[in-house]
XYZ file of C-alpha atoms in Angstrom:
680
model
C 12.908 79.811 -166.206
C 14.704 78.631 -169.122
C 12.171 76.422 -171.829
C 13.840 73.461 -172.429
C 12.534 72.404 -175.171
C 14.379 75.894 -176.806
C 17.589 75.040 -175.450
C 19.208 73.706 -177.910
C 22.901 72.866 -178.932
C 22.800 73.229 -182.425
C 23.159 76.305 -184.533
C 20.130 77.826 -186.088
C 21.181 77.001 -189.574
C 18.965 77.663 -191.890
C 16.706 81.100 -192.420
C 14.045 77.914 -192.254
C 14.908 76.902 -188.337
C 15.618 80.271 -186.987
C 11.794 81.266 -188.078
C 10.657 78.278 -186.356
C 12.733 78.827 -183.219
C 11.796 82.400 -182.602
C 7.871 80.975 -182.574
C 8.619 78.347 -180.678
C 9.467 81.253 -178.367
C 7.187 83.341 -178.841
C 4.271 80.641 -178.216
C 5.937 79.150 -175.145
C 6.476 82.918 -173.701
C 2.640 84.063 -174.528
C 1.464 81.216 -172.730
C 4.083 82.707 -169.394
C 2.845 86.893 -169.701
C -1.081 85.458 -171.063
C -3.777 83.791 -169.927
C -6.171 81.330 -172.297
C -8.418 84.011 -171.785
C -6.516 86.120 -172.866
C -5.934 88.262 -169.981
C -2.027 89.664 -169.199
C -0.755 88.244 -166.360
C 2.817 89.164 -167.184
C 2.932 92.446 -163.783
C 3.999 95.412 -165.235
C 4.936 98.736 -163.261
C 2.730 101.266 -164.928
C 1.775 104.105 -162.297
C 4.396 107.111 -161.645
C 5.471 105.187 -157.866
C 5.816 102.376 -159.402
C 3.294 101.281 -158.758
C 2.527 97.283 -160.211
C -0.121 95.911 -161.824
C -1.364 92.358 -160.340
C -2.727 90.247 -162.662
C -4.814 88.086 -164.410
C -6.800 91.747 -166.109
C -7.364 92.830 -169.369
C -3.670 93.992 -171.234
C -2.790 97.679 -170.099
C -4.504 99.760 -173.621
C -1.094 101.846 -173.389
C 0.190 98.075 -175.092
C -1.325 97.806 -177.637
C 0.283 98.430 -179.675
C 2.419 95.852 -178.746
C 0.199 93.091 -178.387
C -0.115 93.534 -181.767
C 3.470 92.899 -182.417
C 3.424 90.171 -180.491
C 0.173 88.522 -181.992
C 1.809 89.282 -185.153
C 4.483 85.640 -184.184
C 1.745 84.286 -182.053
C -0.656 84.304 -185.052
C 2.190 82.608 -187.616
C 1.959 79.218 -185.271
C 0.123 76.182 -184.034
C -3.839 75.972 -183.715
C -2.922 76.654 -180.510
C -0.911 78.897 -180.939
C -3.918 80.404 -183.215
C -6.168 81.009 -180.713
C -4.586 81.930 -178.054
C -3.643 85.098 -180.330
C -7.328 85.796 -181.312
C -8.216 85.937 -176.984
C -5.154 88.569 -176.584
C -6.822 90.520 -179.677
C -9.973 90.044 -178.207
C -9.042 91.390 -175.186
C -7.279 94.560 -176.505
C -7.955 97.751 -176.460
C -6.850 101.186 -178.998
C -4.787 103.455 -177.669
C -3.067 106.026 -179.852
C 0.691 106.198 -178.745
C 1.383 109.306 -181.192
C -1.976 111.313 -180.923
C -3.547 111.133 -177.685
C -5.884 113.752 -177.564
C -8.878 113.375 -180.552
C -11.405 116.206 -179.500
C -14.350 114.745 -181.397
C -13.770 111.399 -182.333
C -16.413 108.719 -180.744
C -14.418 105.100 -180.514
C -17.334 103.455 -180.237
C -18.785 105.413 -183.780
C -15.438 106.540 -185.688
C -12.215 105.022 -184.721
C -9.057 106.619 -183.683
C -6.183 106.936 -185.542
C -2.568 105.864 -184.612
C 0.238 105.238 -187.039
C 1.108 102.360 -184.976
C -2.063 100.236 -184.080
C -3.799 101.588 -187.164
C -1.878 100.071 -189.561
C -0.722 97.289 -187.534
C -4.943 96.223 -188.236
C -4.342 96.381 -192.279
C -1.299 94.887 -191.796
C -3.179 91.783 -189.633
C -6.204 91.812 -191.869
C -3.364 91.703 -194.732
C -0.971 88.714 -193.104
C -3.282 87.261 -190.328
C -6.822 87.823 -191.923
C -8.026 84.372 -192.867
C -7.150 83.467 -188.769
C -9.050 85.754 -186.952
C -12.282 85.257 -184.878
C -15.148 87.315 -186.436
C -16.129 89.614 -183.792
C -12.300 90.247 -183.442
C -12.180 91.313 -187.551
C -14.450 93.709 -187.163
C -13.377 95.041 -184.769
C -9.939 95.162 -186.527
C -11.637 96.513 -189.407
C -12.577 99.432 -187.411
C -9.352 100.879 -186.356
C -8.183 100.310 -189.372
C -10.420 102.479 -191.477
C -9.046 105.334 -189.781
C -5.651 104.758 -192.043
C -8.053 105.909 -195.063
C -8.966 109.668 -194.128
C -6.937 112.969 -194.038
C -6.440 114.881 -190.816
C -6.281 112.473 -188.147
C -5.233 110.028 -190.775
C -2.280 108.751 -192.677
C -3.269 111.158 -196.014
C -1.869 113.569 -193.377
C 0.371 115.958 -194.448
C 3.416 114.383 -192.544
C 3.534 111.172 -193.093
C 5.433 111.494 -196.906
C 8.881 110.576 -197.753
C 10.364 114.148 -197.338
C 13.426 113.570 -195.308
C 12.586 113.444 -191.919
C 11.609 110.023 -190.742
C 11.265 107.142 -193.190
C 9.321 104.782 -190.786
C 5.705 105.937 -190.297
C 4.920 107.233 -193.874
C 6.216 103.430 -194.879
C 3.406 102.391 -192.105
C 0.701 105.124 -193.914
C 1.809 103.851 -197.284
C 1.321 100.364 -196.148
C -1.960 101.033 -194.306
C -3.342 103.772 -198.019
C -2.464 101.234 -200.480
C -3.656 97.387 -198.135
C -6.020 99.749 -197.466
C -7.638 101.110 -200.008
C -7.477 97.825 -201.799
C -8.785 95.974 -198.667
C -11.867 99.116 -198.732
C -12.635 99.582 -201.964
C -11.102 102.960 -201.754
C -9.566 104.060 -205.074
C -8.194 107.941 -203.535
C -6.921 106.212 -201.037
C -5.321 103.322 -203.018
C -3.642 106.778 -205.465
C -2.357 108.780 -202.312
C -0.616 104.794 -200.922
C 1.102 105.119 -205.203
C 2.173 108.494 -204.633
C 3.800 107.900 -201.604
C 5.542 104.620 -203.613
C 6.813 107.204 -206.415
C 7.731 109.660 -204.104
C 10.001 107.496 -202.325
C 10.962 105.601 -205.361
C 12.201 109.905 -206.604
C 14.226 110.101 -203.693
C 16.175 106.921 -204.058
C 16.345 107.925 -207.674
C 18.751 111.384 -206.067
C 19.583 109.611 -203.274
C 22.416 106.667 -201.672
C 20.269 105.815 -198.989
C 16.748 106.830 -197.452
C 16.738 109.670 -195.185
C 16.685 107.563 -191.394
C 19.307 105.697 -192.628
C 21.220 101.991 -191.520
C 18.574 103.116 -188.171
C 19.119 100.006 -185.598
C 15.539 100.433 -184.648
C 13.528 102.671 -187.223
C 15.382 100.711 -190.280
C 13.866 97.343 -189.860
C 10.600 99.276 -189.197
C 10.686 100.700 -193.158
C 11.572 97.826 -194.256
C 8.943 94.958 -193.081
C 5.967 97.667 -194.566
C 7.320 98.009 -197.514
C 8.301 94.089 -197.623
C 4.450 93.175 -196.791
C 3.591 95.738 -199.889
C 5.558 94.370 -201.838
C 3.835 90.808 -200.591
C 0.084 91.426 -200.437
C -0.936 94.481 -202.694
C -2.616 93.094 -205.569
C -1.377 96.097 -207.354
C 0.889 94.597 -209.641
C 2.533 98.519 -209.566
C 2.797 98.603 -206.132
C 4.117 95.726 -205.931
C 6.802 96.022 -208.085
C 7.494 99.763 -206.557
C 7.760 98.401 -203.030
C 10.086 95.172 -204.328
C 12.221 97.805 -205.706
C 12.760 99.848 -202.948
C 12.833 96.868 -200.593
C 15.993 96.082 -202.292
C 17.816 99.270 -202.033
C 17.098 99.574 -197.767
C 18.597 95.780 -198.317
C 21.472 97.196 -200.340
C 21.741 99.794 -197.632
C 22.002 97.633 -194.626
C 23.945 94.746 -196.234
C 26.673 97.100 -197.077
C 26.891 98.677 -193.248
C 27.059 95.073 -192.045
C 30.422 94.319 -190.369
C 30.155 90.398 -190.971
C 33.145 89.249 -188.864
C 31.883 91.211 -185.314
C 28.411 90.568 -186.444
C 27.150 94.259 -185.623
C 25.636 96.810 -187.622
C 28.415 99.611 -188.942
C 27.193 103.019 -188.543
C 26.659 105.675 -188.867
C 22.805 105.792 -187.790
C 20.059 108.339 -188.263
C 18.690 107.663 -185.299
C 19.631 105.299 -182.404
C 18.415 104.666 -178.725
C 20.562 104.154 -176.296
C 20.516 99.989 -176.152
C 20.834 100.827 -180.071
C 24.381 102.599 -179.481
C 25.551 99.698 -176.924
C 25.264 97.768 -179.205
C 22.857 94.773 -177.437
C 19.225 93.721 -178.485
C 18.151 95.901 -181.832
C 15.463 95.548 -184.349
C 18.047 95.327 -186.962
C 19.703 92.413 -185.128
C 16.586 90.983 -184.973
C 16.013 91.287 -188.674
C 19.453 90.624 -189.611
C 19.589 87.287 -187.556
C 16.267 85.626 -188.694
C 17.215 86.830 -192.572
C 21.218 85.883 -192.463
C 22.644 83.382 -190.174
C 23.736 83.603 -186.815
C 27.097 85.397 -187.739
C 24.986 88.066 -186.514
C 25.031 88.833 -183.256
C 23.603 88.922 -180.487
C 21.727 85.437 -180.590
C 17.930 86.799 -179.675
C 16.774 82.986 -178.503
C 19.945 82.627 -176.072
C 19.248 85.996 -174.836
C 15.570 85.987 -173.845
C 15.575 82.278 -171.994
C 18.271 84.352 -169.966
C 17.551 85.003 -166.222
C 18.281 87.453 -165.055
C 18.241 89.719 -168.490
C 22.030 90.460 -169.326
C 21.678 92.758 -171.985
C 19.682 96.032 -172.137
C 16.259 95.862 -173.985
C 13.801 98.732 -175.417
C 12.710 101.380 -173.239
C 14.964 98.924 -170.361
C 11.642 96.267 -170.535
C 12.006 92.666 -172.224
C 8.210 92.080 -173.267
C 9.122 95.280 -175.856
C 12.318 93.952 -177.403
C 10.325 90.134 -177.798
C 7.532 92.042 -179.190
C 9.571 93.557 -181.297
C 11.117 89.872 -182.353
C 7.760 88.749 -182.678
C 6.599 91.412 -185.600
C 9.801 91.119 -187.839
C 9.231 87.084 -187.542
C 6.016 87.850 -188.884
C 7.384 88.383 -192.270
C 9.195 86.494 -194.703
C 12.744 88.397 -194.819
C 14.321 87.772 -198.089
C 17.414 89.733 -199.193
C 17.899 89.263 -203.052
C 20.534 86.678 -203.328
C 22.757 88.941 -205.557
C 22.835 91.511 -202.450
C 23.099 88.551 -200.215
C 26.235 87.045 -201.697
C 27.904 90.271 -202.265
C 27.897 90.906 -198.244
C 29.210 86.757 -197.632
C 32.315 87.202 -199.937
C 32.912 90.852 -198.998
C 36.847 91.233 -199.473
C 38.595 93.544 -197.033
C 39.378 96.574 -196.496
C 35.924 97.795 -197.803
C 34.764 100.613 -198.508
C 31.261 102.952 -199.406
C 30.385 106.454 -199.498
C 26.780 107.365 -200.035
C 24.465 110.520 -199.601
C 21.126 111.167 -197.978
C 18.808 114.453 -197.364
C 17.607 115.374 -194.476
C 14.722 118.126 -193.875
C 14.739 120.750 -190.467
C 14.639 124.038 -189.881
C 16.746 126.457 -187.541
C 20.008 124.076 -186.284
C 18.143 121.014 -187.413
C 18.431 122.607 -190.739
C 17.636 120.575 -194.128
C 20.925 118.787 -195.405
C 22.535 116.333 -197.202
C 23.873 114.018 -195.618
C 27.481 112.520 -196.868
C 27.256 108.660 -195.511
C 30.847 107.319 -194.915
C 32.148 103.612 -193.512
C 35.425 101.737 -193.874
C 36.048 97.793 -192.522
C 38.719 95.929 -192.501
C 37.955 91.879 -191.251
C 38.990 93.131 -187.137
C 36.751 96.831 -187.700
C 34.435 99.128 -188.379
C 34.867 102.494 -188.213
C 31.408 104.851 -190.030
C 30.920 108.721 -189.633
C 28.460 111.052 -191.235
C 28.610 114.549 -192.310
C 26.047 117.580 -192.671
C 23.814 115.219 -189.825
C 21.847 117.679 -188.574
C 20.131 115.900 -186.088
C 23.624 114.973 -184.837
C 21.406 117.124 -181.413
C 19.154 114.410 -181.466
C 19.392 110.446 -182.157
C 22.242 110.339 -184.293
C 25.100 108.666 -184.047
C 27.302 110.396 -186.934
C 30.239 109.106 -185.302
C 31.002 105.038 -184.401
C 33.301 102.775 -183.929
C 32.854 98.323 -184.152
C 35.451 95.743 -182.935
C 35.933 92.331 -182.137
C 37.726 91.921 -178.910
C 38.460 88.331 -180.143
C 39.360 86.646 -183.659
C 36.563 85.147 -184.431
C 33.775 86.926 -182.493
C 31.287 84.444 -181.752
C 29.366 86.193 -178.512
C 28.127 89.796 -177.455
C 31.058 89.615 -175.204
C 33.843 89.558 -177.834
C 33.095 92.809 -179.390
C 32.747 96.058 -177.996
C 31.649 99.261 -179.817
C 32.244 103.053 -179.040
C 30.609 106.700 -179.792
C 29.877 109.999 -179.335
C 27.948 113.082 -177.121
C 28.105 116.618 -176.389
C 26.612 116.403 -172.540
C 25.656 118.400 -169.908
C 26.401 118.716 -166.035
C 25.690 115.069 -164.228
C 24.411 113.776 -167.411
C 26.059 110.403 -167.737
C 24.794 106.804 -170.132
C 22.860 105.200 -167.571
C 21.760 101.575 -167.765
C 18.116 100.799 -169.044
C 17.890 104.223 -170.415
C 15.583 104.724 -173.450
C 17.673 107.419 -174.447
C 21.039 109.875 -173.738
C 20.255 113.376 -175.463
C 23.441 114.812 -176.712
C 23.859 118.796 -176.828
C 25.962 119.297 -179.550
C 25.889 119.883 -183.458
C 28.943 118.062 -184.794
C 30.941 118.211 -188.615
C 32.761 114.588 -189.401
C 35.962 113.774 -191.444
C 36.982 110.800 -192.441
C 40.148 109.067 -194.747
C 39.413 105.186 -194.084
C 41.408 104.626 -190.659
C 41.592 108.083 -189.060
C 39.101 110.964 -188.777
C 38.587 114.633 -187.660
C 35.354 114.438 -185.287
C 34.538 118.386 -183.711
C 32.139 119.730 -182.563
C 30.356 123.131 -180.508
C 27.185 122.793 -178.250
C 23.846 123.146 -179.555
C 22.433 127.291 -179.041
C 19.184 126.259 -177.783
C 21.473 126.232 -174.761
C 22.038 129.961 -174.110
C 18.294 130.267 -171.907
C 19.921 127.323 -169.692
C 21.900 127.714 -167.049
C 25.275 125.489 -166.721
C 27.307 123.760 -164.661
C 29.317 121.693 -167.048
C 29.934 120.865 -170.680
C 32.032 118.259 -172.243
C 32.159 116.655 -175.906
C 32.110 112.696 -174.785
C 33.719 109.273 -176.611
C 31.680 106.640 -174.677
C 33.188 103.304 -174.736
C 30.349 100.189 -172.823
C 32.371 97.878 -170.731
C 29.486 95.777 -170.029
C 31.623 92.612 -170.764
C 34.594 93.723 -169.573
C 37.222 96.862 -169.290
C 39.086 97.655 -171.912
C 43.076 95.739 -171.851
C 45.754 98.223 -172.240
C 45.167 102.309 -171.922
C 48.460 104.894 -171.952
C 47.837 107.996 -171.728
C 50.524 110.827 -173.357
C 50.354 114.791 -172.965
C 49.059 114.920 -176.161
C 47.055 111.166 -177.054
C 44.587 108.434 -174.730
C 46.394 105.134 -176.935
C 44.017 102.053 -176.085
C 44.685 98.461 -176.843
C 41.832 96.042 -176.625
C 42.359 92.462 -178.664
C 44.005 92.995 -181.711
C 43.112 96.660 -182.379
C 44.427 100.375 -181.261
C 43.657 103.329 -181.220
C 44.303 106.909 -180.702
C 41.990 109.407 -179.256
C 44.332 113.133 -179.495
C 42.070 116.234 -178.279
C 41.610 119.908 -180.269
C 41.730 123.005 -179.241
C 38.673 122.893 -176.895
C 37.546 126.508 -176.355
C 38.049 127.168 -172.319
C 35.670 128.242 -170.197
C 37.461 127.158 -167.510
C 37.985 123.718 -168.463
C 40.900 121.159 -169.591
C 42.581 120.790 -172.612
C 42.911 117.576 -171.552
C 40.671 113.961 -171.645
C 39.479 113.130 -169.292
C 39.002 109.645 -168.006
C 36.370 108.257 -165.850
C 34.151 105.019 -165.602
C 29.891 105.357 -164.405
C 28.741 102.120 -163.921
C 29.275 100.531 -166.694
C 31.224 102.659 -169.572
C 34.029 104.758 -169.397
C 33.725 108.193 -170.668
C 36.546 109.736 -172.623
C 35.976 113.498 -171.892
C 37.151 116.826 -173.361
C 35.422 119.688 -171.021
C 34.892 123.666 -171.891
C 32.632 124.466 -169.127
C 33.546 123.034 -165.209
C 32.166 125.482 -163.048
C 29.944 127.606 -160.777
C 26.354 127.979 -162.965
C 26.560 130.777 -165.456
C 24.216 131.446 -169.109
C 25.966 131.320 -172.157
C 25.329 133.260 -174.445
C 24.801 132.316 -178.463
C 27.791 134.309 -179.659
C 29.800 132.468 -176.561
C 28.323 128.889 -177.308
C 29.356 129.522 -181.187
C 32.859 129.558 -180.149
C 32.545 127.276 -177.934
C 35.063 124.663 -179.884
C 35.742 120.978 -179.415
C 36.417 118.076 -181.273
C 39.415 115.097 -181.330
C 41.006 113.242 -184.155
C 40.963 109.264 -183.976
C 43.445 106.819 -185.499
C 42.857 103.488 -185.569
C 45.558 100.710 -186.009
C 46.239 96.851 -185.997
C 48.470 94.569 -183.202
C 48.974 92.320 -185.282
C 51.136 95.275 -188.049
C 53.264 97.330 -185.956
C 54.182 97.715 -182.130
C 52.645 99.056 -179.740
C 56.291 101.532 -179.925
C 55.935 102.232 -183.735
C 52.637 102.708 -183.213
C 52.570 105.462 -180.325
C 55.893 106.935 -182.538
C 53.352 107.206 -186.403
C 50.598 108.466 -184.368
C 52.128 111.454 -182.266
C 54.602 112.552 -185.212
C 51.169 113.589 -186.999
C 50.634 118.049 -186.961
C 47.530 119.502 -186.801
C 46.500 123.245 -186.926
C 42.996 123.876 -185.667
C 42.254 128.055 -186.097
C 38.612 129.828 -185.942
C 38.725 133.662 -186.834
C 35.624 135.549 -188.154
C 32.947 132.414 -187.141
C 35.181 130.005 -189.040
C 37.176 127.364 -188.251
C 39.526 125.807 -191.272
C 41.383 122.279 -188.840
C 44.297 120.516 -190.930
C 45.437 117.194 -189.924
C 48.462 115.813 -191.005
C 50.040 112.020 -190.664
C 51.521 109.915 -192.027
C 48.263 107.824 -193.809
C 46.332 111.045 -195.225
C 46.049 115.055 -194.867
C 42.881 115.977 -193.861
C 41.217 119.898 -193.808
C 38.056 120.666 -193.106
C 36.613 124.663 -192.747
C 33.132 125.229 -192.209
C 31.500 128.053 -190.019
C 30.373 126.908 -186.062
C 28.253 129.371 -185.651
C 25.737 129.073 -189.387
C 27.425 125.469 -190.028
C 28.117 125.671 -192.748
C 31.238 123.936 -194.131
C 33.196 125.862 -196.795
C 35.572 123.032 -198.115
C 36.362 119.374 -196.677
C 39.811 117.839 -198.053
C 41.062 114.645 -198.374
C 44.767 115.409 -199.616
C 44.314 118.019 -200.914
C 41.587 117.005 -203.186
C 37.626 117.832 -202.325
C 35.725 115.002 -200.299
C 34.238 112.494 -202.782
C 30.258 112.884 -202.501
C 29.283 110.310 -204.474
C 25.443 108.981 -204.725
C 26.259 105.631 -203.897
C 29.998 104.057 -203.974
C 30.009 100.924 -202.626
C 33.119 98.424 -203.128
C 31.675 95.283 -204.836
C 28.398 97.016 -205.604
C 28.256 99.420 -208.635
C 25.763 101.927 -208.915
C 24.337 100.789 -211.710
C 23.478 97.741 -210.423
C 20.985 98.889 -207.891
C 16.702 99.414 -208.974
C 16.500 103.649 -209.507
C 20.116 104.540 -210.259
C 21.145 101.718 -212.404
C 18.071 103.080 -213.896
C 15.746 105.872 -215.284
C 13.496 107.115 -212.933
C 10.147 105.908 -212.290
C 8.247 108.601 -214.472
C 5.094 109.759 -212.465
C 2.614 112.454 -213.971
C 3.627 115.930 -211.847
C 0.417 116.159 -209.323
C -0.195 116.252 -205.609
C -2.949 114.334 -203.170
C -3.150 117.140 -200.526
C -6.192 119.232 -200.646
C -4.827 121.236 -196.889
C -1.616 120.595 -195.252
C -2.696 120.740 -191.324
C -1.230 118.011 -189.223
C -2.659 116.503 -185.748
C 0.908 117.468 -183.534
C 0.697 121.795 -184.909
C -3.120 122.111 -186.355
C -2.247 125.256 -185.977
C 1.165 126.025 -187.661
C 0.869 127.542 -191.227
C 0.618 126.330 -194.514
C -0.174 127.295 -198.208
C -0.320 125.246 -201.704
C -0.488 127.380 -205.109
C -1.508 124.556 -207.748
C -1.605 125.465 -211.218
C -2.039 122.336 -212.225
C -4.904 121.153 -214.421
C -5.978 118.811 -211.823
C -5.491 120.949 -208.964
C -6.008 124.590 -209.485
C -6.342 126.250 -206.164
C -4.529 128.775 -203.981
C -5.223 127.414 -200.257
C -3.704 128.782 -196.732
C -4.131 127.712 -193.276
C -3.960 129.291 -190.360
C -1.267 131.743 -189.744
C 0.249 131.739 -193.195
C -0.048 135.586 -194.557
C -2.992 136.852 -196.607
C -2.621 136.009 -200.428
C -3.053 139.833 -202.141
C -3.561 139.457 -205.512
């Protein structure tokens, strides 16, 4: 049923109106999902057999994180909402989402640790502490103290800003700085401050955070840092956090494509509902902070029955919980960045770097980001993105089918996956795993997208290998598709684009594009293999090449015949020898050339129009690098120090580690189990 008082024909024109509408939605929904005693009355399937929980009863402990998200938003409301929020929290039981087994921890005496619940507890105390009943406050304080520890706590070595995810270090930093101040633990506070300096140093050498432009995780990083900037007592902590927030806002607003209301790519990490541009945490954050140009409108979407868009993990309460959590924080982009975003002139170009930690095929790397925008579309790529085999969208295309785009139905996206066997996109799946290493080279409207399967597939009998361009069609099919001997041409609203397959290694596949529709998706597949199950050796997989050239045009600037002729007149040379692949592509618009090792994943050179591809730390039209904190100012100074006494981590306690330090504050040589013995 639709709550009648929430459905309003008038737009939510101001930030205050959007926040108010969000908190009314949370209030109304919580009264449907919880009774006045805080019992859970929303049926949730939890068993492997799909058995339902029958209300009323305490909320399942596996939903502790969700409870914190919802009540963070609920406590922003009326006195009635605050009473209900306390009742819900009173019934909440601790659950660790990321460290389920914590031997030796008696949860009644020693608080267990969870990167979410522990630090959401500290956030709750900082933001809503005065609204909490005493018994609830004591319980949440107990949970928050776990964050002050090193092992099984926020001072664990994996919770650094060190090229992996940033959202968990941001949570840990909140817990250490605000928790250190709240519980008067100076060591914890100093460690949190060290974390902030570590992030500032990264942003002094890079344009983006490591977990850049993620529809799920960038908001988590930004909100935690924003809370530090608003609630820390330390002026140094507030200033550093505020400067880091400004940099993340610059990153977000650079990638935001206002005419479609969507985030352009590429993405460091994305789930299925992110890639399809349905409901994401980033879209919630932008809708609250910017204006109604952001799609989709969450107030309208959460009132639709049945649900129309894909939700986080296929579960609407999870999505609404994220909206509630984001809405508990006043998100205000710097005025000059808002002006830059709203007054953007097209075409618009954006280049930046990020950095990635890792090993093997998930190697350490510098990531080079390119995004190009015109009024009707955005095209983004990432090169050096070793997470392309995990959750990254190294190629991402957004465009509007209608001018102006005012509904989610008016826009479309496209992205890639390297798929095996019978894998296909399916709703409401959490994530569609990709099995490919991808390299890219982009100049404005044209991009080379090159792929091979990951080498860990050598242990798996395979029936099918294919590199796919995936185009969601939840709101209608592509207007026009024309297949030729060398290209596939697509026309949709005001946009035309062409896909040219590149010389795929043929292990009984086909070099032509195979086009098929699976549920709500159009798949354009380039097959490397399609046959009886067989195991490929690593050497064979290194030689399993794939890829395509992608070209974009607009219907208002030329006829289809002219676009077809211009694209087909381009020339491509794709060669491989001695584990070195060279692709040269010449069109009327550009010349793209890349030489790299598919086996070693190292690029020898990538050039555009005969010159090495630009590799600026930050270059965005209208926002010069000197206007950004840490890049336009001297890097913040911090004495050389290391806050760790050991580097043991809960998810791999036996992993080897070592510290050799001759710092005056820390003269030591220490190692973990498995590290080679030290011989003087």
